Tab-separated table of N, CA and C in Angstrom:
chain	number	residue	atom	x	y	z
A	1	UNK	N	8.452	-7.756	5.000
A	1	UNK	CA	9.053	-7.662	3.682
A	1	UNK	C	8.699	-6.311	3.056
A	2	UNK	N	9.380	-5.740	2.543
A	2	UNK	CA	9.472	-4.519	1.903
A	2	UNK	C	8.878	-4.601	0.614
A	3	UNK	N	8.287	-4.200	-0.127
A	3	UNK	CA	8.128	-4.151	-1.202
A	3	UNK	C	6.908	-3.131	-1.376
A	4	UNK	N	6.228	-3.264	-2.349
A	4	UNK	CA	5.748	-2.108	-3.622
A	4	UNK	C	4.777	-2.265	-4.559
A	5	UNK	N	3.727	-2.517	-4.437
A	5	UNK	CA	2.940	-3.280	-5.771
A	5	UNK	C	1.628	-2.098	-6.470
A	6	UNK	N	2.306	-2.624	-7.806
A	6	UNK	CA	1.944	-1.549	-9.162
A	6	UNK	C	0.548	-2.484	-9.347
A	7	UNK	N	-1.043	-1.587	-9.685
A	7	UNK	CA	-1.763	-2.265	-10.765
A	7	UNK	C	-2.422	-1.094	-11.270
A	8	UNK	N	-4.029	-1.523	-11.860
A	8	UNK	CA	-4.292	-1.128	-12.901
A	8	UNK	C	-3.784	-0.840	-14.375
A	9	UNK	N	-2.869	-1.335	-14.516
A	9	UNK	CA	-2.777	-1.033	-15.680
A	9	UNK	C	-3.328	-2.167	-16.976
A	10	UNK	N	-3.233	-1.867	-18.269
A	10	UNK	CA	-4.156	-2.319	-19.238
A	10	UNK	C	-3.965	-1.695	-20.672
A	11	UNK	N	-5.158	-1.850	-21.813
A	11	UNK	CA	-4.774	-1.561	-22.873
A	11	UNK	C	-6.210	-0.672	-22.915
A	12	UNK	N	-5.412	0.298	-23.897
A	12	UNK	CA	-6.534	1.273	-24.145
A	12	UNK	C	-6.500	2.103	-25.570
A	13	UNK	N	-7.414	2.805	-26.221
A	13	UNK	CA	-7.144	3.249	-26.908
A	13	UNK	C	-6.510	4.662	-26.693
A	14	UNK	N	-5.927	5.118	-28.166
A	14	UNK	CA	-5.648	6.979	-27.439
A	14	UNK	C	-6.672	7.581	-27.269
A	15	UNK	N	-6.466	8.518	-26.501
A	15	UNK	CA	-7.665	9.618	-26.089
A	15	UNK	C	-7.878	8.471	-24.723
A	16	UNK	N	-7.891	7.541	-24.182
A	16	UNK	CA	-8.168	6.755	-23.163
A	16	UNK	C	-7.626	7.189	-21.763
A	17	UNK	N	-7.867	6.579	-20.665
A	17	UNK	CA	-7.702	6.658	-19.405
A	17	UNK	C	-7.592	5.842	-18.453
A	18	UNK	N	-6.335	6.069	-17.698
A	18	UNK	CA	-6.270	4.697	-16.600
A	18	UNK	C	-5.668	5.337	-15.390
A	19	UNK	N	-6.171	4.407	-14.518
A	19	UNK	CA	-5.662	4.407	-13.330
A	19	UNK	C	-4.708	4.170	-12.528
A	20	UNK	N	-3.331	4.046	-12.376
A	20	UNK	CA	-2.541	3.056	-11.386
A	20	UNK	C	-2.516	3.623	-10.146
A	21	UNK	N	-2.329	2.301	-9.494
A	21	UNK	CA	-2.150	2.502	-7.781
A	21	UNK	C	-0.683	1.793	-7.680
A	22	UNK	N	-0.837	1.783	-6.172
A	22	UNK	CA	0.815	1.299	-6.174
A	22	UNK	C	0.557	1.203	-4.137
A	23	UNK	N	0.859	0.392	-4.107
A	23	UNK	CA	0.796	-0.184	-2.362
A	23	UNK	C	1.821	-0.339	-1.895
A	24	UNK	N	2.552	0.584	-1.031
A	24	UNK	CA	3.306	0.134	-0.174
A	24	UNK	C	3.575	-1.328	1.715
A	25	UNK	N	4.139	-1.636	1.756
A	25	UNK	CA	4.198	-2.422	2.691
A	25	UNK	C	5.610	-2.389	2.985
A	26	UNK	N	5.941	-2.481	4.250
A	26	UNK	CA	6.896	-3.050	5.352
A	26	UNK	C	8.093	-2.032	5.311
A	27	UNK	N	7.168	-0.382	4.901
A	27	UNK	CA	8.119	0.283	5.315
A	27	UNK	C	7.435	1.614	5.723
A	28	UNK	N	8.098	2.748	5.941
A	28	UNK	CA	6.636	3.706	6.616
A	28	UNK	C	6.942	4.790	5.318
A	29	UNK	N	5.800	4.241	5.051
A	29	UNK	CA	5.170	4.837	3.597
A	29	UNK	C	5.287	6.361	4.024
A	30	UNK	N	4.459	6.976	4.785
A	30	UNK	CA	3.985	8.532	4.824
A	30	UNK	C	5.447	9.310	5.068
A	31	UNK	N	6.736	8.752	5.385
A	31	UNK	CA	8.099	9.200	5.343
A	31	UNK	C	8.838	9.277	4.270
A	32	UNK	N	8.103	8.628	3.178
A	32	UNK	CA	8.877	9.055	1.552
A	32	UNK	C	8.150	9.574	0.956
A	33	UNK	N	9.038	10.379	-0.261
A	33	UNK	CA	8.523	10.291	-1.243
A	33	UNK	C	8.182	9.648	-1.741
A	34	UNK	N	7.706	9.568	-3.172
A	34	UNK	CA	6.970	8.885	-4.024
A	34	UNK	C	7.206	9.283	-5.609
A	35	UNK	N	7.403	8.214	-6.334
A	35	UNK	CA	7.944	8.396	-7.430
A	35	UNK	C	7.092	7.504	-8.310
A	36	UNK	N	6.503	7.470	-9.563
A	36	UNK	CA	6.415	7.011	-11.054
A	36	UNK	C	7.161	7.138	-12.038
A	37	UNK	N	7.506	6.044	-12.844
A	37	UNK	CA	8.708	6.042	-13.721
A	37	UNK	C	8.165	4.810	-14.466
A	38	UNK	N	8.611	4.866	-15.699
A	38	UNK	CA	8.251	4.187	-16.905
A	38	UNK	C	9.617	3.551	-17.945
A	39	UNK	N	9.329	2.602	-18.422
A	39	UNK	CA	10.116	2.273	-19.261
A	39	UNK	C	9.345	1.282	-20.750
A	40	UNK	N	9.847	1.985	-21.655
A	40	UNK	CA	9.155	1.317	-23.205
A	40	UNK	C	10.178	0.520	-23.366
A	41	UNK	N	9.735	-0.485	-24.258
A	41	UNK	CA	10.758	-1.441	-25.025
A	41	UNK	C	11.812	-0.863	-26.121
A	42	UNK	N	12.670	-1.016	-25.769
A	42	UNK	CA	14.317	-0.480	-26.412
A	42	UNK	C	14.508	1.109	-26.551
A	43	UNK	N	13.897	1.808	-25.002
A	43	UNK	CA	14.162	2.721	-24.365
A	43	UNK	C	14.770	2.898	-23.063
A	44	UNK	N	15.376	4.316	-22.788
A	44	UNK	CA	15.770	4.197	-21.183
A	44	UNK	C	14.418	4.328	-20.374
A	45	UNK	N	14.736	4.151	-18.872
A	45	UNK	CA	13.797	4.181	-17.800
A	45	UNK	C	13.615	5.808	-18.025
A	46	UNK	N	12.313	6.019	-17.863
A	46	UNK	CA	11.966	7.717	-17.815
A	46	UNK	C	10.823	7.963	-16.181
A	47	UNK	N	11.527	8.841	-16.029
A	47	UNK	CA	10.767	9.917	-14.671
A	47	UNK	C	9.564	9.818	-15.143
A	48	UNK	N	8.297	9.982	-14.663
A	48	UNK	CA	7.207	10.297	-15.046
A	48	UNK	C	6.494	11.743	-14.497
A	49	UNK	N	6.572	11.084	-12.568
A	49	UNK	CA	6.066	12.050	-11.890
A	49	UNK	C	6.811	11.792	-10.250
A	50	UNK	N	6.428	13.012	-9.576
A	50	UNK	CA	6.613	12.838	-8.090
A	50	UNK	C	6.075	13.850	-7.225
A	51	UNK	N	5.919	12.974	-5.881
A	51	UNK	CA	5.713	14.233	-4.710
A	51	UNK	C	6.361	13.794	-3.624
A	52	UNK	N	6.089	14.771	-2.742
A	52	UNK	CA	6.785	14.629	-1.408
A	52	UNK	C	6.040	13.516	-0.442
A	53	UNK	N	6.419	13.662	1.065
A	53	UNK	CA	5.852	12.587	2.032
A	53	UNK	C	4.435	13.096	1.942
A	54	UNK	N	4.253	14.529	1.835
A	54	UNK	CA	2.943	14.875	2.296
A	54	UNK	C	2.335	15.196	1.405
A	55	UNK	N	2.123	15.073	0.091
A	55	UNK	CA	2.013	14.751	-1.209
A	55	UNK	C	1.896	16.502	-1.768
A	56	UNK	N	2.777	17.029	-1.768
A	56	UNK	CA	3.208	18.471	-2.428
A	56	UNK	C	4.136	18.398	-3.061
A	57	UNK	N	4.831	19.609	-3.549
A	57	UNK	CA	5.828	19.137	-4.480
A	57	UNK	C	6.020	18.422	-5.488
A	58	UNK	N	4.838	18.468	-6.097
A	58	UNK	CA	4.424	18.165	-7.696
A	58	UNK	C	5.121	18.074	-8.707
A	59	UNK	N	5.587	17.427	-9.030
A	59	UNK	CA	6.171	17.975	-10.506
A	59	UNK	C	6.015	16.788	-11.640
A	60	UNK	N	6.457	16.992	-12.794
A	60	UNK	CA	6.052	16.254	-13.818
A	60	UNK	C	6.964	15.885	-15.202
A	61	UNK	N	6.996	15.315	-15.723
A	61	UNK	CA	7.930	14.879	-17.114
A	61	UNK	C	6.803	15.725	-17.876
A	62	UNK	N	7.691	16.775	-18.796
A	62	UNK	CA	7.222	17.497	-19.637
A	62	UNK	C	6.278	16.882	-20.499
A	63	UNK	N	6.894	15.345	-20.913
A	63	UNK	CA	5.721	14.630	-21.765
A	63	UNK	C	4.267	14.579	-21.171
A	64	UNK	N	4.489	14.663	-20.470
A	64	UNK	CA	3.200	13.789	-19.486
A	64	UNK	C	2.710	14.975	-18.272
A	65	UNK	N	2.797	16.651	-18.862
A	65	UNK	CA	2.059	17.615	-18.069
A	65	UNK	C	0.913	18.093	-18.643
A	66	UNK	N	-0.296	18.152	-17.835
A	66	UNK	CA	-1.263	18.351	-18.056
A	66	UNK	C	-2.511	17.099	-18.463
A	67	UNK	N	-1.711	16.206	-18.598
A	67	UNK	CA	-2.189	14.639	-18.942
A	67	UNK	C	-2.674	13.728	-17.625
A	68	UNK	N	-1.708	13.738	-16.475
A	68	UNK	CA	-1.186	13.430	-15.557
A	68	UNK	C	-1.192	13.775	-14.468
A	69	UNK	N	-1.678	12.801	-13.430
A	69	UNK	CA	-2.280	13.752	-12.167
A	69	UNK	C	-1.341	12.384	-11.187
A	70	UNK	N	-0.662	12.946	-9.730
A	70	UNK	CA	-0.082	11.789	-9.181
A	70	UNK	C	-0.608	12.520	-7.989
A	71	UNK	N	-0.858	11.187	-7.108
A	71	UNK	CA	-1.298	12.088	-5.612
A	71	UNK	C	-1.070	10.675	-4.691
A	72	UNK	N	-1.798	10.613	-3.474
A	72	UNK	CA	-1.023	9.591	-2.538
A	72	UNK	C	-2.162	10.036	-1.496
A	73	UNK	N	-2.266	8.480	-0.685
A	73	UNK	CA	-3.132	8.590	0.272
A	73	UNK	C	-2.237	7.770	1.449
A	74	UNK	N	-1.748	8.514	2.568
A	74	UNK	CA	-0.945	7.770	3.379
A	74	UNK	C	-1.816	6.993	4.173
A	75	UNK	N	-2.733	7.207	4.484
A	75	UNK	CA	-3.534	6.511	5.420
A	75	UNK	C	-4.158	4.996	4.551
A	76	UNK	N	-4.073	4.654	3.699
A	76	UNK	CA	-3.709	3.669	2.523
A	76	UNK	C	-2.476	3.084	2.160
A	77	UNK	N	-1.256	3.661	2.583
A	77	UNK	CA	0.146	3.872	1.702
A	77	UNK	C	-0.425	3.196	0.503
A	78	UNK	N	-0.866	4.094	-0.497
A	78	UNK	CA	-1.021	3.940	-1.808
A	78	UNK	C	-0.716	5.186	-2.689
A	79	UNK	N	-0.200	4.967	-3.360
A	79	UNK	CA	0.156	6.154	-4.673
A	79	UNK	C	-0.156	6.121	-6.013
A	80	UNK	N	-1.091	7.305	-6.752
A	80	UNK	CA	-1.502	6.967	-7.431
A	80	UNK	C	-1.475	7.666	-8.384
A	81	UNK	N	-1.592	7.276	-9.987
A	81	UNK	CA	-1.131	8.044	-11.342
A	81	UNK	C	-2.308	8.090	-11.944
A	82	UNK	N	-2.967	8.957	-12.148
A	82	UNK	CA	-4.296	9.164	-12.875
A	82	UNK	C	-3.638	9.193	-14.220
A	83	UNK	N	-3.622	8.722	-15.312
A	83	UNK	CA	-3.685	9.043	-16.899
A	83	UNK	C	-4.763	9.537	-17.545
A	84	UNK	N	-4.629	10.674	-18.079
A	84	UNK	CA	-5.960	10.806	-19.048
A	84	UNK	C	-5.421	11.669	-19.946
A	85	UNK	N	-6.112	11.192	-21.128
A	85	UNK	CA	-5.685	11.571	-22.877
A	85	UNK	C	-4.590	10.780	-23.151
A	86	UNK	N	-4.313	9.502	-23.008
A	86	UNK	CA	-3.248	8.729	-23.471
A	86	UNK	C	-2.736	8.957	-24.905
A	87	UNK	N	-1.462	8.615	-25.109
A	87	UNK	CA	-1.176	8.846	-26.217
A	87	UNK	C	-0.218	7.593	-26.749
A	88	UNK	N	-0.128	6.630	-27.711
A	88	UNK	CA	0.741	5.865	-27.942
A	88	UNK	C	2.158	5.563	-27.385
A	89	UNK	N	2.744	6.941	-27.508
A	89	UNK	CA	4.100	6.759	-26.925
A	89	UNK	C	4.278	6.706	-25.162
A	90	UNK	N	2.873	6.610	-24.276
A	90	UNK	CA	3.003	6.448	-23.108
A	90	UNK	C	2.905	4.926	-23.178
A	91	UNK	N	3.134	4.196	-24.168
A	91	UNK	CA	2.988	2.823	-23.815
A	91	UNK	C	4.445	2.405	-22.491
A	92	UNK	N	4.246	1.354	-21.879
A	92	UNK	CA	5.395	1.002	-20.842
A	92	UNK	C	5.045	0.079	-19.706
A	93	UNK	N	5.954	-0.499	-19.132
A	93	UNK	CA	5.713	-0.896	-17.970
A	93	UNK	C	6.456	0.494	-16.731
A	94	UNK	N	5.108	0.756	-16.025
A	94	UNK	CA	5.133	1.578	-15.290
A	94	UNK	C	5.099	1.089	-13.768
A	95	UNK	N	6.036	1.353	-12.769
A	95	UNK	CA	6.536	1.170	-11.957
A	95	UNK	C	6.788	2.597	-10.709
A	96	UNK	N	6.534	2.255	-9.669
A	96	UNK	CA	6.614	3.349	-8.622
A	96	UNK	C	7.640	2.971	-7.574
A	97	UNK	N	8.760	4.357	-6.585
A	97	UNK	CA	9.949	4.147	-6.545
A	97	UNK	C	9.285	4.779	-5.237
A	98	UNK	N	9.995	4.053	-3.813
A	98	UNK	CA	10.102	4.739	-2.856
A	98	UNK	C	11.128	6.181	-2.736
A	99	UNK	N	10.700	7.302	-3.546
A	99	UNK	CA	12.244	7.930	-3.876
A	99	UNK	C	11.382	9.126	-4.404
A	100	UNK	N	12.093	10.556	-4.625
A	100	UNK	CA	11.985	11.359	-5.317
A	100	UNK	C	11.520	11.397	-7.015
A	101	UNK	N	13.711	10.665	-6.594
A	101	UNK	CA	14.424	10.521	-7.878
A	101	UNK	C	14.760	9.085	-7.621
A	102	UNK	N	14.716	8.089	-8.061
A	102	UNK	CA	15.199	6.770	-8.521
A	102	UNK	C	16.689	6.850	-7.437
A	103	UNK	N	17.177	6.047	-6.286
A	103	UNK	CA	18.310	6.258	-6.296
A	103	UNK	C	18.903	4.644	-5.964
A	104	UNK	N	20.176	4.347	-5.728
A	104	UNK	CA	20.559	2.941	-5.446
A	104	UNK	C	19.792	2.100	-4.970
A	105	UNK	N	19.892	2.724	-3.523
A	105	UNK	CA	19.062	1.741	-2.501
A	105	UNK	C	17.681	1.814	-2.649
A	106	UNK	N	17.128	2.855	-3.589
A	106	UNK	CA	15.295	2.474	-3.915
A	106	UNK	C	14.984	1.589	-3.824
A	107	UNK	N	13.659	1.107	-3.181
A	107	UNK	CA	12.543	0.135	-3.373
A	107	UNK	C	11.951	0.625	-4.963
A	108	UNK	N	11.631	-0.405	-5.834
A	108	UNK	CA	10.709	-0.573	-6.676
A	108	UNK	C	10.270	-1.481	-6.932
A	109	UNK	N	8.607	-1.457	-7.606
A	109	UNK	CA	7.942	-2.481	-7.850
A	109	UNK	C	8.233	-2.760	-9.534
A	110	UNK	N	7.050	-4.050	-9.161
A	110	UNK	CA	7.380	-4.642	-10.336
A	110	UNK	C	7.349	-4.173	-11.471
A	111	UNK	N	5.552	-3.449	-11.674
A	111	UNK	CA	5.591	-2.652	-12.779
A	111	UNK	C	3.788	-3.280	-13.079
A	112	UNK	N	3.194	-2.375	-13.637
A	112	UNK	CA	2.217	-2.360	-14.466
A	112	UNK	C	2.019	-1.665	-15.939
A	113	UNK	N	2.054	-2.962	-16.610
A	113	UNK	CA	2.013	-2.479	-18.570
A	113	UNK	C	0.350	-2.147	-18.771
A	114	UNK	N	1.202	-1.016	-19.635
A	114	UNK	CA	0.314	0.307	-20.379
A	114	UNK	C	0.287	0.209	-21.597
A	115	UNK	N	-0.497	-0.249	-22.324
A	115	UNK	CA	-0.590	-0.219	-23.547
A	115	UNK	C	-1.474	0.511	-24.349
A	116	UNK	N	-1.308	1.655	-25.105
A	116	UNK	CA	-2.242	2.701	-26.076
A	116	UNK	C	-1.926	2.391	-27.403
A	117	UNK	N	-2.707	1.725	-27.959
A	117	UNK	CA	-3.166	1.053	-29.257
A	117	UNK	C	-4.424	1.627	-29.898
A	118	UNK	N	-4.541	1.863	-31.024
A	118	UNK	CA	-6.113	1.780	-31.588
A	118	UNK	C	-5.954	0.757	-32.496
């Protein structure tokens, strides 16, 4: 079975820090990319971050540069979103995409909610 599973995530204050991982299974992880993407309540889905198979090719949602660290351990198939300095409006359920860019046939998981509250 194919699938994708998001955790760490949690509630934190701003200025806070979290972790997500994200596990691939039943497909060969170290041949995709890798994608993070977010969605808030009565917003669209937003890009977050991505890299390549071999985890280069960095790049980042302007919101979330310099905040935001994504990297990947194939020998794990796990992918992972470091957060640090949260800020309210990163609240979301955050979700990781076998993909660059989000496309039809993507795998995605379920999602892990982020909540930055004080």
């Amino acid at each position: 079975q194919v699938q994708l599973v998001e955790s760490g995530g949690g509630a934190v204050q701003p200025g806070g820090s979290l972790r997500l991982s994200c596990i691939g299974s039943g497909f060969t992880f170290d041949t995709s990319a890798m994608s993070w993407y977010r969605q808030a309540p009565g917003k669209e889905r937003e890009w977050v971050a991505a890299l390549t198979k071999a985890g280069d090719g960095i790049n980042y949602a302007h919101s979330v540069q310099g905040r935001f660290t994504i990297s990947r351990d194939n020998a794990k198939n796990t992918l992972y979103l470091q957060m640090n300095r949260l800020k309210p409006e990163d609240t979301g359920v955050y979700f990781c995409v076998n993909a660059y860019y989000m496309q039809t046939n993507s795998i995605r998981g379920q999602g892990t909610q982020v909540t930055v509250s004080s």
